[in-house]
Each structure stands twice: as C-alpha cells, then as structure tokens.
Amino acid sequence: MSTDFHSKEFDDGTRIKLEILREYLKQWLPVFLAGEKTYWKKIFIYDFFAGEGSDSIGNYGSPRIILEQLKNYCRNIIEKRIEVKVVFNEFKKTKVQKLKTQCDQQLFNCMSEEESGKYCPNKTETNKCTFELLIENQDFNDFFEQIFPQMLRIKEAPRFMFLDQYGIRHITEDVLHKLSQLERTDFIFFTSSSFARRFIENEEFKKYLNLTRKDFSEDKPYHCHRVIFEYYKSLLRPQDNLFLAPFSIKKNSNIYGIIFGTHHTLGMEKFLNICWKINKMTGDANFDIDDERINPNEPKLFEEFNIPSKIQLFENDLKERIQKGELNSNTEIYRYSLDSGFLPKHANNVIKELKSQGIIQKTFKTVAQDVHKIASPSFINQ
Ligand SMILES: C[S@@+](CC[C@H](N)C(=O)[O-])C[C@H]1O[C@@H](n2cnc3c(N)ncnc32)[C@H](O)[C@@H]1O
C-alpha cells in the first residue's frame, strides 16, 4: 500500500492543521482586501509545499483552501484594484501536474457559479482570474533563496505563507530570520516534533535543530512540540520583533505541530482566538496536553482543580509582573499576554482581581480588543 500523503484520506491531525489554515485565512484576507481604506495595493500568498490539491477522496488540501477562501474577495480585488499574487510550489513533478489540473478545474467551476457574476473577469472571457496564480516546481530552499531578494525589495507588503514541510529540515534559523525581515508577513509552518525528539542525537538532525535529548522531558513526551517551539523562540533576536505561537497536534502516539508567526498583535490575537476555540483549557493543542482531565460538565469539588494549571501559572506570573512594575500599561500587559499565548480575556481576569484588591487603579481599563492601537499611562496605585 502506498504511504504517499495524498493517496489516502487526510487523517484527523491533517484535518485540524488545514482547518486552522482555513480559519486564519478567513481572518487575514479581509484585513487587507475588505477594509474601509485600502493601504496596500499588492498582497502575496505563498504555499511552499503545496502538494497535489486534495486527498484521495477529494478533501481540499492547502492550495485549494487558499483558492476557496480567496474567491470570496474577487469583488473587493476588482473594486479596490488590489494586485493579488498567489504562488504555489511543489517539488514533485507528478504532484505539480495534478495540482495544475485541480486548480484549473476549481477556477473553472468557480467561474461557472452564479454568484461570481460580474466580479469574475472570466465571465467576459478575458481568461484571467482577479488574482494571479503561479505554480512552481522547485525545491523550497532553492526557490526561497531565489525569491527572497525580490521580497525584501517590498518588505512592507502584506504576505501570508504556509510552509507545510515533511519533517523539520526546511525551516532553519536562516529561514526564520529571513521571514522576520518581512515586516508584514504572517506564516504557519509545520514540524514533525515526535520525530525530532526521537532522532535528536542523530548527527544529521543536529544540522537542523540545535537541541539535545536533555531538552526533552522524559516523562512528558507529549510536550515535544512545545520544546521545538521554545527552540524557535530562542532563535529570535530583538530586531526580529516577531510573535510566535505553537499548536500541538496528536496523531496516534505521535505529536506534530504548527508554529505561527506574525509581527502584529492583531495577527497574534486572531490566531490565538482560533486555537483557544479548539482547546479551551490550554489553547495550544488538539488534545489534553497537560493531562489534567478537566471536564467542564462535571466540575470537581474544589474550584482550583477546574482551572487548567497553564492558566493558573499565567495568572500568577502576570500578577507578579504587574505588582513588580515590570508591566506598566494596558498595552504592555496585552503584548505580554499574547506573547505568552494568552488572550486579552485571560489578562482581564487578572486586572479585575488586582483592581478589586486595590493594587491597581479602579479607572484602569481592562484590555480591550483594539488595544493594539492605543497606549495607556501607568496605572499602579502608588
Ligand atoms: C505535507 S505535504 C503538503 C501537503 C499540502 N499542504 C496539502 O494540504 O495537501 C508536503 C509536500 O511537500 C513536498 N515536498 C517535499 N520536499 C519538498 C521540497 N524540498 N520543496 C518543496 N516541496 C517539497 C512533498 O512532495 C509534499 O507534497
């Protein structure tokens, strides 16, 4: 039996990864294509390990999800005259051929739909989509090296990148630092974290991840994606100004995961909202990663046992930092919370408690959703 990724039905782990991609695109696309004002005339979407388009029973893979989501904005693209460039890349020739056929078919079907109406230039037989689609057949690292200088020339352009590699090899320290130079780029990349944990002492692996067996806890193998995430986070330099967030995915006994990156608090908030919707206990896995067995429908007798330890640890840490004066404003609290993988609502619980204890001023506002636009003054009661 073939073990090729696309010749069988996607498993639950792949489905959740693709669902996160779909949900994030739903949040990302309107920011640049449907805002009241148009600030950017060019946007780019890349799927660097695109595969062939779907699984064995026709479930959409990442490139087709991108096309599916983008078509909701054809009207905006035309009316606002935004140039949208979509780039799919796939190394295997046979997969590229299938991908081209599937994309052509999807765009043809899209054009035939009633609602595409006057917003589809194909209707008037110009034979063009509202966006430009390029399908490449290259090794990722060669391709990325080749196009990076062009990207750097317009580094402020909005970009979204999906990097769904096999294994861990392609997202090196150098690639991460390059991504960080593209100041309006959000990305999601995949890693086979159990695999990395298992083979970390192998010389071949050390070329890609500078970790040792000791970095992985023996009694918490399910935390291996958190370890990989911390590793990538440790590679960031102050000038990178990048937020990263992990999401661990369990498939049978193996752990995989994605890592999201953005320069913007709003991007981070949107991504974390998706993750906390999937897992209300920790917001960073599709399973009970801390093995706490909390069932909200059958609460335990003592309230503290119903609050996941990850949330308790965060609340204590945040309280301490506010009381010590390390976090002095609404904006600082918000940025710190997001950088720790928590939402404004988690920070608000702490703010409310400190207000009720008179530790911070009653007038201090809880962390609002649009806090990324405001800067607030110091609030600690002197
Ligand atoms: C996990 S699959 C991607 C699946 C795809 N995102 C989807 O949803 O269908 C990884 C893909 O990367 C391709 N690939 C492997 N090595 C590559 C390389 N060096 N450069 C570009 N693509 C590569 C594989 O052929 C495979 O189709």
XYZ file of C-alpha atoms and ligand atoms in Angstrom:
409
model
C 0.000 0.000 0.000
C 1.276 3.450 -0.865
C 2.148 5.748 2.017
C 2.057 8.847 -0.113
C 0.441 11.749 1.748
C -2.151 12.470 -0.941
C -3.029 8.926 -1.955
C -5.057 8.293 1.215
C -7.678 10.209 3.151
C -6.279 13.014 5.314
C -6.192 11.943 8.961
C -7.630 13.951 11.873
C -4.301 15.646 12.543
C -4.005 16.888 8.962
C -7.623 17.970 9.008
C -7.108 20.117 12.101
C -3.982 21.670 10.597
C -5.911 22.560 7.438
C -8.860 23.835 9.451
C -6.560 26.237 11.311
C -5.221 27.404 7.946
C -8.776 27.969 6.655
C -9.844 29.824 9.796
C -6.764 32.017 9.752
C -7.285 32.929 6.094
C -10.857 33.908 6.953
C -9.387 36.394 9.410
C -6.371 37.512 7.408
C -7.863 38.142 3.961
C -10.465 40.764 4.982
C -7.828 42.823 6.815
C -6.111 43.509 3.502
C -8.923 43.107 0.999
C -12.081 44.322 2.702
C -11.047 47.202 4.941
C -12.704 50.610 4.642
C -9.484 52.089 3.330
C -7.011 50.393 1.049
C -3.497 50.811 2.368
C -1.776 48.145 0.285
C -2.061 47.760 -3.455
C -0.246 44.412 -3.589
C -0.626 41.336 -1.440
C 1.031 37.922 -1.706
C 0.035 34.419 -0.629
C 2.502 31.537 -0.775
C 2.019 27.821 -0.273
C 5.567 26.499 -0.477
C 4.863 22.758 -0.027
C 1.564 22.703 -1.843
C 1.096 19.000 -2.645
C -1.375 17.995 -5.356
C -4.556 19.773 -4.276
C -6.604 17.208 -2.410
C -6.543 13.811 -0.682
C -7.735 10.502 -2.144
C -11.409 11.316 -1.552
C -11.331 14.926 -2.668
C -10.885 16.748 0.658
C -9.221 20.040 -0.119
C -5.524 20.408 0.632
C -3.933 23.759 1.432
C -3.737 25.232 -2.112
C -7.400 24.574 -2.807
C -8.365 26.004 0.590
C -6.496 29.175 -0.364
C -8.415 29.431 -3.670
C -11.704 28.639 -1.901
C -11.188 31.476 0.573
C -9.798 33.958 -1.907
C -12.798 33.725 -4.204
C -14.902 35.447 -1.532
C -12.910 38.613 -2.207
C -12.925 38.817 -6.032
C -15.346 41.720 -5.856
C -13.081 43.628 -3.437
C -9.991 42.852 -5.505
C -11.587 44.345 -8.613
C -13.266 47.315 -6.944
C -10.229 48.277 -4.923
C -7.810 47.441 -7.728
C -5.588 45.354 -5.497
C -2.945 43.183 -7.099
C -3.055 39.734 -5.509
C -0.347 37.236 -6.308
C -0.732 33.588 -5.278
C 2.283 31.291 -5.509
C 2.098 27.528 -5.080
C 5.274 25.489 -5.059
C 5.702 21.716 -5.052
C 8.863 19.679 -5.514
C 7.408 16.519 -7.083
C 6.659 16.824 -10.783
C 3.755 14.371 -10.746
C 2.126 16.304 -7.921
C 2.613 19.616 -9.730
C 0.759 18.275 -12.772
C -2.139 17.134 -10.608
C -2.117 20.433 -8.758
C -2.353 22.388 -12.016
C -5.272 20.261 -13.206
C -7.092 20.605 -9.887
C -6.576 24.370 -9.701
C -7.766 24.845 -13.305
C -10.853 22.792 -12.547
C -11.568 24.673 -9.317
C -11.235 28.054 -11.012
C -13.380 26.912 -13.913
C -16.098 25.738 -11.505
C -15.807 28.992 -9.622
C -16.321 30.993 -12.813
C -19.423 28.943 -13.623
C -21.078 29.763 -10.316
C -23.971 32.138 -10.466
C -22.760 34.380 -7.656
C -19.363 35.077 -9.221
C -21.433 37.346 -11.503
C -19.807 40.460 -12.793
C -16.859 40.206 -10.427
C -15.295 37.346 -12.343
C -13.374 38.667 -15.367
C -13.535 35.130 -16.754
C -17.220 35.748 -17.372
C -16.252 38.245 -20.002
C -13.810 35.764 -21.474
C -10.651 37.629 -20.628
C -9.490 34.262 -19.389
C -7.976 35.721 -16.247
C -8.746 35.467 -12.565
C -8.920 38.520 -10.364
C -5.654 37.311 -8.879
C -2.500 35.973 -10.473
C -1.735 32.308 -9.807
C 1.763 30.920 -10.309
C 2.549 27.238 -9.833
C 6.236 26.429 -9.385
C 8.113 23.136 -9.317
C 11.215 23.731 -7.192
C 12.983 22.673 -4.070
C 11.735 25.010 -1.325
C 15.134 26.224 -0.115
C 16.373 26.972 -3.649
C 13.136 28.733 -4.511
C 13.041 30.753 -1.296
C 16.683 31.832 -1.755
C 15.859 32.890 -5.291
C 12.773 34.996 -4.499
C 13.812 36.400 -1.125
C 15.739 39.402 -2.553
C 12.620 40.410 -4.521
C 10.500 40.086 -1.390
C 12.927 42.231 0.522
C 12.531 44.983 -2.053
C 8.920 45.372 -0.917
C 9.279 44.045 2.592
C 6.304 46.051 3.859
C 3.860 44.232 1.519
C 1.278 42.012 3.263
C 2.177 38.364 2.818
C 0.857 35.092 4.108
C 2.993 31.956 3.866
C 2.081 28.342 4.518
C 5.111 26.076 4.920
C 3.794 22.556 5.271
C 7.060 20.637 5.090
C 7.561 16.960 5.850
C 9.814 16.586 8.917
C 11.756 19.574 10.246
C 14.518 20.232 7.708
C 13.426 23.263 5.795
C 12.669 25.891 8.423
C 16.189 26.651 9.506
C 17.451 29.509 11.662
C 18.348 31.335 8.459
C 14.824 30.937 7.027
C 13.273 32.131 10.309
C 15.479 35.231 10.314
C 14.622 35.909 6.695
C 10.898 35.651 7.468
C 11.368 38.075 10.320
C 12.740 40.693 7.926
C 9.470 40.756 6.006
C 7.649 43.109 8.268
C 4.075 42.415 7.259
C 4.379 38.657 6.786
C 2.346 36.120 8.756
C 3.291 32.475 8.427
C 2.402 28.999 9.605
C 4.935 26.197 9.422
C 4.681 22.527 10.278
C 7.143 20.340 12.224
C 7.216 16.599 12.956
C 8.063 17.111 16.608
C 7.986 13.489 17.882
C 10.284 12.594 15.049
C 12.717 15.326 16.078
C 12.592 14.158 19.705
C 13.308 10.573 18.696
C 16.250 11.356 16.421
C 17.699 14.413 18.097
C 21.029 12.717 18.896
C 21.473 11.835 15.247
C 24.231 13.944 13.645
C 22.093 14.578 10.561
C 19.378 16.139 12.757
C 21.765 18.374 14.644
C 22.378 20.257 11.421
C 18.789 21.472 11.573
C 17.875 21.721 15.260
C 20.442 22.591 17.878
C 18.782 20.600 20.673
C 19.820 17.585 22.754
C 17.934 14.729 24.381
C 18.086 16.650 27.712
C 15.937 19.433 26.273
C 13.041 16.978 26.015
C 11.411 15.838 29.237
C 11.422 12.032 29.582
C 8.125 11.967 31.453
C 6.343 14.472 29.188
C 6.877 13.204 25.643
C 3.646 14.942 24.635
C 5.297 18.287 25.268
C 7.843 17.810 22.470
C 6.215 20.382 20.189
C 6.357 22.940 22.999
C 10.120 22.209 23.191
C 10.546 22.717 19.449
C 8.549 25.937 19.712
C 10.740 27.220 22.590
C 13.764 26.408 20.450
C 12.498 28.553 17.567
C 11.562 31.302 20.015
C 15.085 31.242 21.442
C 16.431 31.944 17.938
C 14.638 35.289 17.779
C 16.738 38.410 18.144
C 15.346 41.708 19.491
C 15.327 43.204 15.994
C 13.100 40.366 14.746
C 10.128 41.841 16.592
C 8.156 38.688 15.919
C 5.453 36.901 17.896
C 5.412 33.103 17.674
C 2.757 30.659 18.901
C 2.623 26.848 18.823
C -0.188 24.393 18.345
C 0.491 20.701 19.091
C -1.324 18.041 17.092
C -1.605 14.423 18.228
C -1.889 11.716 15.572
C -1.995 8.254 17.175
C 1.001 8.256 19.531
C 2.946 10.885 17.594
C 3.000 14.623 18.142
C 3.286 17.071 15.293
C 2.619 20.733 15.350
C 2.437 24.070 13.703
C 4.147 27.297 14.610
C 2.529 30.578 13.727
C 4.475 33.793 13.318
C 3.444 37.415 12.936
C 4.825 40.886 13.564
C 1.474 42.230 14.638
C -0.521 41.902 17.867
C -3.740 41.743 15.861
C -2.479 38.746 13.851
C -1.452 37.030 17.068
C -4.813 37.689 18.682
C -6.639 36.281 15.671
C -4.528 33.140 15.601
C -4.848 32.578 19.363
C -8.620 33.031 19.178
C -8.753 30.107 16.743
C -6.566 27.937 18.994
C -8.458 28.741 22.216
C -11.708 27.882 20.454
C -10.312 24.431 19.666
C -8.961 23.886 23.177
C -10.484 25.933 25.989
C -8.058 24.514 28.572
C -4.658 25.381 27.122
C -5.235 26.876 23.670
C -2.219 25.125 22.218
C -3.127 21.516 21.355
C -5.847 19.323 19.923
C -5.617 17.035 22.997
C -5.284 17.216 26.802
C -1.611 18.178 26.610
C -1.196 18.701 30.371
C -3.105 15.513 31.212
C -5.453 17.333 33.596
C -8.673 15.542 32.673
C -10.816 18.579 33.433
C -14.384 18.094 32.313
C -16.330 21.390 32.379
C -19.582 19.392 32.501
C -18.524 17.561 35.664
C -16.620 20.122 37.721
C -14.502 18.954 40.631
C -15.369 19.916 44.215
C -12.539 22.436 44.673
C -12.668 25.305 42.202
C -8.862 25.454 41.708
C -8.927 21.927 40.235
C -11.215 23.172 37.479
C -8.766 25.836 36.282
C -6.113 24.398 33.993
C -2.640 24.756 35.502
C -1.390 26.555 32.396
C -3.927 29.340 33.042
C -3.167 29.430 36.792
C 0.573 29.719 36.143
C -0.009 32.529 33.667
C -2.311 34.438 36.032
C 0.229 34.203 38.888
C 3.068 35.247 36.619
C 1.101 38.201 35.232
C 0.069 39.371 38.746
C 3.678 39.272 39.874
C 4.925 41.223 36.877
C 2.247 43.893 37.305
C 2.936 44.202 41.042
C 6.693 44.418 40.486
C 6.096 47.185 37.942
C 7.559 45.222 35.037
C 4.353 45.716 33.070
C 3.204 49.283 33.384
C 0.432 49.843 30.936
C -2.537 48.311 29.239
C -0.512 47.872 26.038
C 2.385 46.182 27.813
C 0.033 43.722 29.527
C -1.651 42.968 26.234
C 1.596 42.355 24.355
C 2.987 40.215 27.157
C -0.195 38.110 27.317
C -0.248 37.497 23.582
C 3.438 36.668 23.557
C 2.745 34.076 26.275
C -0.076 32.540 24.211
C -2.973 34.112 26.151
C -5.891 36.284 25.115
C -6.983 39.683 26.438
C -9.800 37.935 28.346
C -7.211 35.981 30.377
C -5.353 39.186 31.214
C -8.636 40.886 32.094
C -9.333 38.355 34.852
C -6.058 39.340 36.485
C -6.678 43.070 36.025
C -10.148 42.765 37.595
C -8.743 40.884 40.581
C -5.936 43.400 41.144
C -8.430 46.256 40.855
C -10.735 44.682 43.439
C -7.738 44.308 45.772
C -6.849 47.994 45.270
C -3.472 47.117 43.755
C -4.238 48.915 40.516
C -6.407 51.958 39.998
C -10.158 51.468 39.614
C -10.095 53.672 36.496
C -7.703 51.372 34.710
C -9.437 49.872 31.704
C -9.448 46.139 31.082
C -7.576 45.050 28.000
C -9.766 45.978 25.057
C -9.745 44.289 21.705
C -8.404 47.332 19.902
C -5.655 47.877 22.434
C -3.038 47.450 19.723
C -3.980 50.949 18.598
C -3.757 52.660 21.989
C -1.081 53.394 24.529
C -2.204 53.861 28.097
C -0.470 55.543 31.015
C 0.987 53.869 34.068
C -1.694 52.585 36.412
C -0.191 51.117 39.563
C -1.560 52.689 42.795
C 1.383 54.477 44.379
C 2.821 17.542 3.959
S 2.810 17.625 2.247
C 1.950 19.123 1.958
C 0.509 18.938 1.883
C -0.266 20.132 1.433
N -0.093 21.253 2.303
C -1.730 19.750 1.372
O -2.520 20.286 2.169
O -2.064 18.895 0.555
C 4.435 18.113 1.860
C 4.635 18.350 0.376
O 5.930 18.916 0.184
C 6.510 18.355 -0.967
N 7.972 18.493 -0.820
C 8.836 17.628 -0.261
N 10.073 18.141 -0.285
C 9.986 19.360 -0.847
C 10.923 20.374 -1.123
N 12.215 20.226 -0.830
N 10.487 21.515 -1.685
C 9.178 21.684 -1.998
N 8.241 20.736 -1.767
C 8.638 19.594 -1.193
C 6.026 16.920 -0.988
O 6.096 16.354 -2.272
C 4.596 17.070 -0.451
O 3.682 17.205 -1.488
